[in-house]
Short mmCIF file of C-alpha atoms and ligand atoms in Angstrom, two decimals:
data_model
loop_
_atom_site.label_atom_id
_atom_site.label_comp_id
_atom_site.label_asym_id
_atom_site.label_seq_id
_atom_site.Cartn_x
_atom_site.Cartn_y
_atom_site.Cartn_z
CA MET A 1 33.46 -17.41 -17.85
CA LYS A 2 29.86 -17.07 -19.03
CA THR A 3 28.36 -13.59 -19.17
CA LYS A 4 24.90 -12.14 -19.53
CA VAL A 5 23.94 -8.78 -21.07
CA ILE A 6 21.80 -6.76 -18.66
CA ASP A 7 20.01 -3.52 -19.47
CA PHE A 8 19.75 -1.89 -16.04
CA SER A 9 17.21 0.64 -17.33
CA LYS A 10 14.84 -2.35 -17.57
CA PHE A 11 16.28 -4.81 -15.04
CA SER A 12 16.63 -2.49 -12.03
CA SER A 13 13.51 -1.62 -10.08
CA ILE A 14 14.28 2.12 -10.40
CA ARG A 15 14.68 1.71 -14.18
CA ILE A 16 18.05 3.47 -14.45
CA GLY A 17 21.41 2.27 -15.73
CA PRO A 18 23.43 1.23 -18.75
CA THR A 19 23.44 -2.00 -20.72
CA VAL A 20 26.49 -3.98 -19.61
CA GLU A 21 27.93 -7.46 -19.74
CA VAL A 22 27.67 -9.14 -16.34
CA ALA A 23 29.81 -12.16 -15.38
CA LEU A 24 27.86 -15.25 -14.27
CA ILE A 25 29.01 -17.06 -11.14
CA GLU A 26 28.92 -20.84 -11.53
CA ASN A 27 30.36 -23.65 -9.38
CA ASP A 28 31.39 -21.15 -6.67
CA ILE A 29 33.98 -19.49 -8.94
CA VAL A 30 33.98 -15.75 -8.19
CA PRO A 31 35.98 -13.43 -10.45
CA GLU A 32 38.18 -10.95 -8.56
CA GLY A 33 37.43 -7.24 -8.55
CA TYR A 34 33.75 -7.65 -9.51
CA THR A 35 30.70 -6.37 -7.59
CA VAL A 36 27.81 -8.78 -7.13
CA VAL A 37 24.29 -7.84 -8.18
CA GLY A 38 21.12 -9.63 -7.08
CA SER A 39 17.89 -8.50 -8.73
CA ALA A 40 18.80 -4.77 -8.51
CA ASN A 41 15.91 -3.72 -6.29
CA ASN A 42 18.18 -1.66 -4.07
CA LEU A 43 20.62 -0.35 -6.66
CA LEU A 44 21.29 2.89 -8.47
CA VAL A 45 23.65 2.01 -11.30
CA GLY A 46 25.63 4.82 -12.92
CA PRO A 47 26.77 5.06 -16.54
CA ASN A 48 30.22 3.66 -15.63
CA PRO A 49 29.68 0.98 -13.00
CA PRO A 50 32.47 -1.29 -11.73
CA PRO A 51 32.69 -4.77 -13.30
CA LEU A 52 29.54 -6.65 -12.27
CA MET A 53 28.71 -10.29 -11.62
CA MET A 54 25.60 -12.23 -10.66
CA LEU A 55 24.75 -15.75 -9.53
CA SER A 56 23.65 -18.27 -12.17
CA LYS A 57 20.42 -20.30 -11.92
CA GLN A 58 22.42 -22.98 -10.05
CA TYR A 59 21.85 -20.86 -6.94
CA ASP A 60 18.07 -20.66 -7.30
CA PHE A 61 16.71 -23.47 -5.07
CA ILE A 62 14.79 -24.20 -1.87
CA ARG A 63 15.32 -27.48 -0.01
CA ILE A 64 14.33 -28.89 3.34
CA LYS A 65 17.26 -30.85 4.79
CA ASN A 66 17.71 -32.17 8.34
CA GLY A 67 14.83 -30.06 9.64
CA GLN A 68 16.29 -26.83 8.24
CA LEU A 69 15.51 -24.67 5.23
CA HIS A 70 18.31 -24.32 2.65
CA ILE A 71 17.82 -21.50 0.15
CA GLY A 72 20.08 -20.58 -2.79
CA ALA A 73 21.11 -16.93 -2.85
CA ALA A 74 19.69 -16.34 -6.35
CA THR A 75 16.20 -17.42 -5.20
CA PRO A 76 13.63 -14.59 -5.32
CA GLY A 77 11.96 -13.85 -1.98
CA GLY A 78 8.51 -14.22 -3.56
CA ARG A 79 9.29 -17.84 -4.41
CA VAL A 80 10.19 -18.48 -0.77
CA VAL A 81 6.77 -17.15 0.32
CA SER A 82 4.99 -19.49 -2.13
CA PHE A 83 7.08 -22.43 -0.90
CA CYS A 84 6.33 -21.59 2.75
CA LYS A 85 2.61 -21.25 2.04
CA LYS A 86 2.54 -24.63 0.28
CA ASN A 87 4.55 -26.34 3.03
CA ASP A 88 2.98 -24.49 5.99
CA ILE A 89 6.23 -22.84 7.11
CA ALA A 90 6.24 -19.76 9.39
CA ASN A 91 8.29 -16.53 9.55
CA PHE A 92 8.89 -15.68 5.90
CA GLU A 93 5.53 -14.01 5.20
CA TYR A 94 7.13 -10.52 5.11
CA PHE A 95 9.17 -11.52 2.03
CA SER A 96 5.96 -11.02 0.09
CA LYS A 97 6.27 -7.73 -1.87
CA LEU A 98 9.84 -7.26 -0.53
CA PRO A 99 11.51 -7.59 -3.93
CA GLY A 100 14.95 -9.18 -4.09
CA THR A 101 17.00 -12.33 -4.04
CA ILE A 102 18.01 -14.09 -0.82
CA GLY A 103 21.64 -13.00 -1.38
CA GLY A 104 20.72 -9.32 -1.72
CA MET A 105 18.33 -9.58 1.22
CA ILE A 106 20.99 -11.12 3.46
CA LYS A 107 23.64 -8.55 2.48
CA MET A 108 21.16 -5.73 3.28
CA ASN A 109 19.62 -7.50 6.31
CA ALA A 110 16.34 -6.67 4.59
CA GLY A 111 13.12 -6.56 6.56
CA LEU A 112 10.06 -4.76 7.71
CA LYS A 113 9.97 -3.21 11.22
CA GLU A 114 11.12 -5.90 13.66
CA PHE A 115 10.97 -8.67 11.03
CA GLU A 116 14.44 -9.05 9.53
CA ILE A 117 16.04 -11.80 7.49
CA PHE A 118 18.71 -12.35 10.15
CA ASN A 119 16.06 -13.31 12.76
CA TYR A 120 15.83 -16.95 11.66
CA LEU A 121 19.13 -17.22 9.77
CA ILE A 122 21.48 -19.97 10.95
CA ALA A 123 24.44 -19.62 8.56
CA VAL A 124 25.51 -18.46 5.12
CA ARG A 125 27.83 -20.17 2.66
CA THR A 126 30.48 -18.10 0.86
CA GLN A 127 33.90 -18.88 -0.63
CA THR A 128 35.16 -19.07 2.97
CA GLY A 129 32.73 -21.95 3.61
CA TRP A 130 29.78 -22.01 6.02
CA ILE A 131 29.78 -18.99 8.35
CA PRO A 132 27.42 -19.14 11.37
CA LYS A 133 25.30 -16.05 12.04
CA GLU A 134 27.15 -15.50 15.33
CA GLN A 135 30.34 -14.76 13.40
CA LEU A 136 28.68 -12.03 11.32
CA GLU A 137 28.04 -8.45 12.36
CA TYR A 138 24.62 -7.16 11.41
CA GLY A 139 22.20 -4.39 12.25
CA TYR A 140 19.53 -2.21 10.69
CA ARG A 141 19.99 -2.66 6.90
CA LYS A 142 23.67 -3.53 7.24
CA THR A 143 25.94 -6.54 7.60
CA SER A 144 29.67 -7.19 7.67
CA ILE A 145 29.35 -9.56 4.68
CA ASN A 146 31.80 -8.63 1.93
CA GLU A 147 31.86 -11.88 0.02
CA VAL A 148 29.33 -13.35 -2.36
CA VAL A 149 26.67 -15.34 -0.50
CA PHE A 150 26.00 -18.61 -2.36
CA GLU A 151 23.29 -20.03 -0.11
CA ALA A 152 21.85 -19.75 3.38
CA VAL A 153 20.25 -22.01 5.94
CA PHE A 154 17.32 -20.96 8.13
CA GLU A 155 15.42 -22.33 11.12
CA LEU A 156 12.31 -24.22 10.08
CA HIS A 157 9.10 -23.61 12.04
CA GLN A 158 5.63 -24.79 11.10
CA GLY A 159 2.62 -22.48 10.68
CA PHE A 160 2.29 -20.18 7.66
CA SER A 161 0.14 -17.20 8.64
CA SER A 162 -2.24 -15.62 6.10
CA GLU A 163 -3.06 -12.96 8.73
CA ARG A 164 0.59 -11.87 8.80
CA LEU A 165 0.65 -11.84 5.01
CA GLU A 166 -2.32 -9.46 5.05
CA MET A 167 -0.73 -7.34 7.79
CA PHE A 168 2.48 -6.93 5.75
CA ALA A 169 0.49 -5.98 2.64
CA LYS A 170 -1.31 -3.29 4.67
CA MET A 171 2.03 -1.95 5.97
CA ARG A 172 2.94 -1.23 2.33
CA SER A 173 -0.22 0.67 1.50
CA ASN A 174 1.60 4.02 1.87
CA GLN A 175 4.27 3.13 -0.69
CA PRO A 176 4.22 4.55 -4.23
CA ASN A 177 3.72 2.29 -7.24
CA ASP A 178 6.18 4.25 -9.39
CA PRO A 179 9.57 2.61 -10.09
CA SER A 180 11.92 3.08 -7.13
CA ALA A 181 14.65 1.27 -5.21
CA GLY A 182 12.55 1.14 -2.05
CA SER A 183 13.52 3.48 0.79
CA CYS A 184 16.22 5.84 -0.43
CA PHE A 185 17.70 6.66 2.99
CA LYS A 186 18.04 4.65 6.20
CA ASN A 187 16.02 5.99 9.10
CA PRO A 188 18.36 7.77 11.52
CA PRO A 189 18.19 6.52 15.14
CA GLY A 190 14.88 7.57 16.73
CA ASP A 191 13.52 9.31 13.64
CA TYR A 192 12.25 8.68 10.11
CA ALA A 193 13.99 9.82 6.93
CA GLY A 194 10.56 10.48 5.37
CA ARG A 195 9.55 12.78 8.23
CA LEU A 196 12.79 14.77 7.93
CA ILE A 197 12.39 15.14 4.15
CA GLU A 198 8.84 16.45 4.68
CA ALA A 199 10.04 18.79 7.45
CA VAL A 200 12.54 20.49 5.14
CA GLY A 201 9.86 20.86 2.46
CA LEU A 202 11.40 18.42 -0.02
CA LYS A 203 8.57 15.87 -0.22
CA GLY A 204 7.67 15.83 -3.92
CA VAL A 205 10.82 17.69 -5.01
CA ARG A 206 11.42 16.89 -8.68
CA ARG A 207 14.36 17.14 -11.05
CA GLY A 208 13.77 16.02 -14.62
CA ASN A 209 11.77 12.84 -14.27
CA MET A 210 13.13 11.89 -10.85
CA ALA A 211 11.41 12.93 -7.62
CA PHE A 212 11.08 12.25 -3.92
CA SER A 213 7.57 10.86 -4.06
CA GLU A 214 4.45 12.80 -3.12
CA VAL A 215 3.10 9.49 -1.75
CA HIS A 216 6.02 8.63 0.57
CA ALA A 217 8.83 11.20 0.92
CA ASN A 218 11.60 8.60 1.37
CA PHE A 219 10.94 6.91 -1.99
CA LEU A 220 13.05 8.29 -4.84
CA VAL A 221 10.86 7.55 -7.86
CA ASN A 222 11.32 7.53 -11.61
CA TYR A 223 8.39 8.98 -13.56
CA GLY A 224 9.85 7.58 -16.81
CA GLY A 225 13.27 8.13 -18.39
CA GLY A 226 14.69 9.65 -15.18
CA THR A 227 18.48 9.83 -15.12
CA TYR A 228 21.24 8.78 -12.74
CA GLU A 229 22.51 12.39 -12.60
CA ASP A 230 19.09 13.73 -11.56
CA ALA A 231 18.74 10.93 -8.98
CA LEU A 232 22.15 11.69 -7.43
CA SER A 233 21.60 15.41 -7.49
CA LEU A 234 18.29 14.99 -5.59
CA ILE A 235 19.94 12.67 -3.07
CA ASN A 236 22.71 15.22 -2.48
CA GLU A 237 20.21 18.07 -2.16
CA VAL A 238 18.15 16.23 0.48
CA GLN A 239 21.25 15.18 2.43
CA GLN A 240 22.62 18.74 2.39
CA LYS A 241 19.34 20.40 3.43
CA ILE A 242 18.74 17.94 6.27
CA PHE A 243 22.28 18.35 7.52
CA GLU A 244 21.99 22.15 7.44
CA THR A 245 18.61 22.09 9.20
CA PHE A 246 18.96 19.26 11.72
CA GLY A 247 22.69 18.39 11.76
CA ILE A 248 21.76 14.83 10.76
CA SER A 249 23.77 12.99 8.07
CA LEU A 250 21.26 10.79 6.26
CA GLN A 251 22.84 7.55 5.08
CA CYS A 252 21.74 6.07 1.77
CA GLU A 253 20.00 2.71 1.98
CA VAL A 254 20.09 2.49 -1.81
CA VAL A 255 23.45 1.14 -2.99
CA ILE A 256 25.08 3.42 -5.56
CA LEU A 257 27.30 1.73 -8.15
CA GLY A 258 29.09 4.54 -9.97
CA ASP A 259 30.36 8.06 -9.33
CA THR A 260 28.73 9.57 -6.27
CA ILE A 261 29.67 13.22 -6.68
CA VAL A 262 27.22 15.30 -8.67
CA THR A 263 26.89 19.08 -8.45
CA ILE A 264 23.46 20.29 -7.36
CA LYS A 265 21.93 22.27 -10.18
C1 FAD B 301 9.07 -1.35 -3.99
C2 FAD B 301 10.22 -1.75 -3.10
C3 FAD B 301 9.97 -2.03 -1.76
C4 FAD B 301 11.03 -2.38 -0.91
N1 FAD B 301 10.76 -2.64 0.40
C5 FAD B 301 11.76 -3.02 1.22
C6 FAD B 301 11.50 -3.34 2.59
O1 FAD B 301 10.38 -3.31 3.08
N2 FAD B 301 12.56 -3.70 3.38
C7 FAD B 301 13.83 -3.76 2.91
O2 FAD B 301 14.74 -4.11 3.67
N3 FAD B 301 14.11 -3.47 1.61
C8 FAD B 301 13.11 -3.10 0.77
N4 FAD B 301 13.39 -2.81 -0.54
C9 FAD B 301 14.78 -2.88 -1.03
C10 FAD B 301 15.14 -4.27 -1.61
O3 FAD B 301 13.98 -5.02 -1.79
C11 FAD B 301 16.08 -5.02 -0.68
O4 FAD B 301 17.24 -4.27 -0.37
C12 FAD B 301 16.55 -6.37 -1.26
O5 FAD B 301 17.33 -6.99 -0.28
C13 FAD B 301 17.36 -6.21 -2.54
O6 FAD B 301 17.70 -7.48 -3.04
P1 FAD B 301 18.35 -7.64 -4.50
O7 FAD B 301 18.56 -9.07 -4.78
O8 FAD B 301 17.54 -6.89 -5.48
O9 FAD B 301 19.77 -6.95 -4.27
P2 FAD B 301 20.51 -5.85 -5.16
O10 FAD B 301 19.69 -4.61 -5.15
O11 FAD B 301 20.87 -6.40 -6.48
O12 FAD B 301 21.83 -5.62 -4.29
C14 FAD B 301 21.75 -5.03 -3.01
C15 FAD B 301 23.09 -5.24 -2.29
O13 FAD B 301 23.27 -6.63 -2.03
C16 FAD B 301 24.50 -7.10 -2.59
N5 FAD B 301 24.26 -8.48 -3.04
C17 FAD B 301 23.36 -8.92 -3.95
N6 FAD B 301 23.43 -10.25 -4.05
C18 FAD B 301 24.38 -10.68 -3.21
C19 FAD B 301 24.93 -11.95 -2.88
N7 FAD B 301 24.53 -13.09 -3.44
N8 FAD B 301 25.92 -12.00 -1.95
C20 FAD B 301 26.39 -10.87 -1.33
N9 FAD B 301 25.92 -9.64 -1.62
C21 FAD B 301 24.91 -9.55 -2.54
C22 FAD B 301 24.81 -6.11 -3.72
O14 FAD B 301 26.21 -6.05 -4.00
C23 FAD B 301 24.30 -4.80 -3.10
O15 FAD B 301 25.26 -4.29 -2.21
C24 FAD B 301 12.35 -2.45 -1.42
C25 FAD B 301 12.59 -2.20 -2.79
C26 FAD B 301 11.54 -1.85 -3.62
C27 FAD B 301 11.82 -1.60 -5.08
#
């Protein structure tokens, strides 16, 4: 099996993690006991992660077939936006500036407000074969998918909207530019994780070079050379304080690959 050496301190959007050999998936052959990685925009990788794998370039494609849009799971969302703009296709504008591959986006049911990748999804292809959306469970930033997604097929509608593109860009104007993995916690029902973090006075809390951003409280940011231990310790501190204050258990949106227990300093 081919492998690729990945330095997660450069590859991941939060700029944390070790340099490890990652198995490459080709011809739908998936090694057992490995965890799949997309483009690591939603990952916090510890010093001792489980064995990792990623899709090869074979899975980076966009095709129109029988009036539907087929997209390989290794395709970056940004490329889908460019394709849709060129071919006047609607409903994928929010992928712009939502960093990730189609596989990672489907697993996370990624989206922005009411725009979610499952909205126009028809089916995904895994080792089981084609699975229609109706046979999958999905909700806010979660799905029942526990296999590697190889490709997906979406409804095709005409009408790319530059206005929507602009609207989505504006919706991101309150996000920090520092390296992060996007929103650290999921919003609890009827509330916002960012609001709760502010309410317990932890907006801007810093440990080493990691912090909950001054710009948006729910973004765990790396000011340069921040460590996994500091990141986890901040996550635990916020979860504990919010539970003590409001009785709410904040769930991580960021996927942690490594030990999750770190003592708060
Ligand atoms: C600045 C910034 C802004 C962001 N804004 C948003 C936003 O608005 N909305 C939003 O939803 N997210 C947002 N995110 C988070 C991130 O963009 C999404 O979660 C995206 O789906 C991650 O895709 P990825 O390919 O990087 O997946 P990874 O981070 O590599 O992996 C995420 C999860 O998907 C699984 N996975 C990856 N590939 C596959 C595959 N082929 N098959 C099955 N499982 C797979 C992994 O095992 C892991 O559990 C943001 C992140 C950043 C850094």
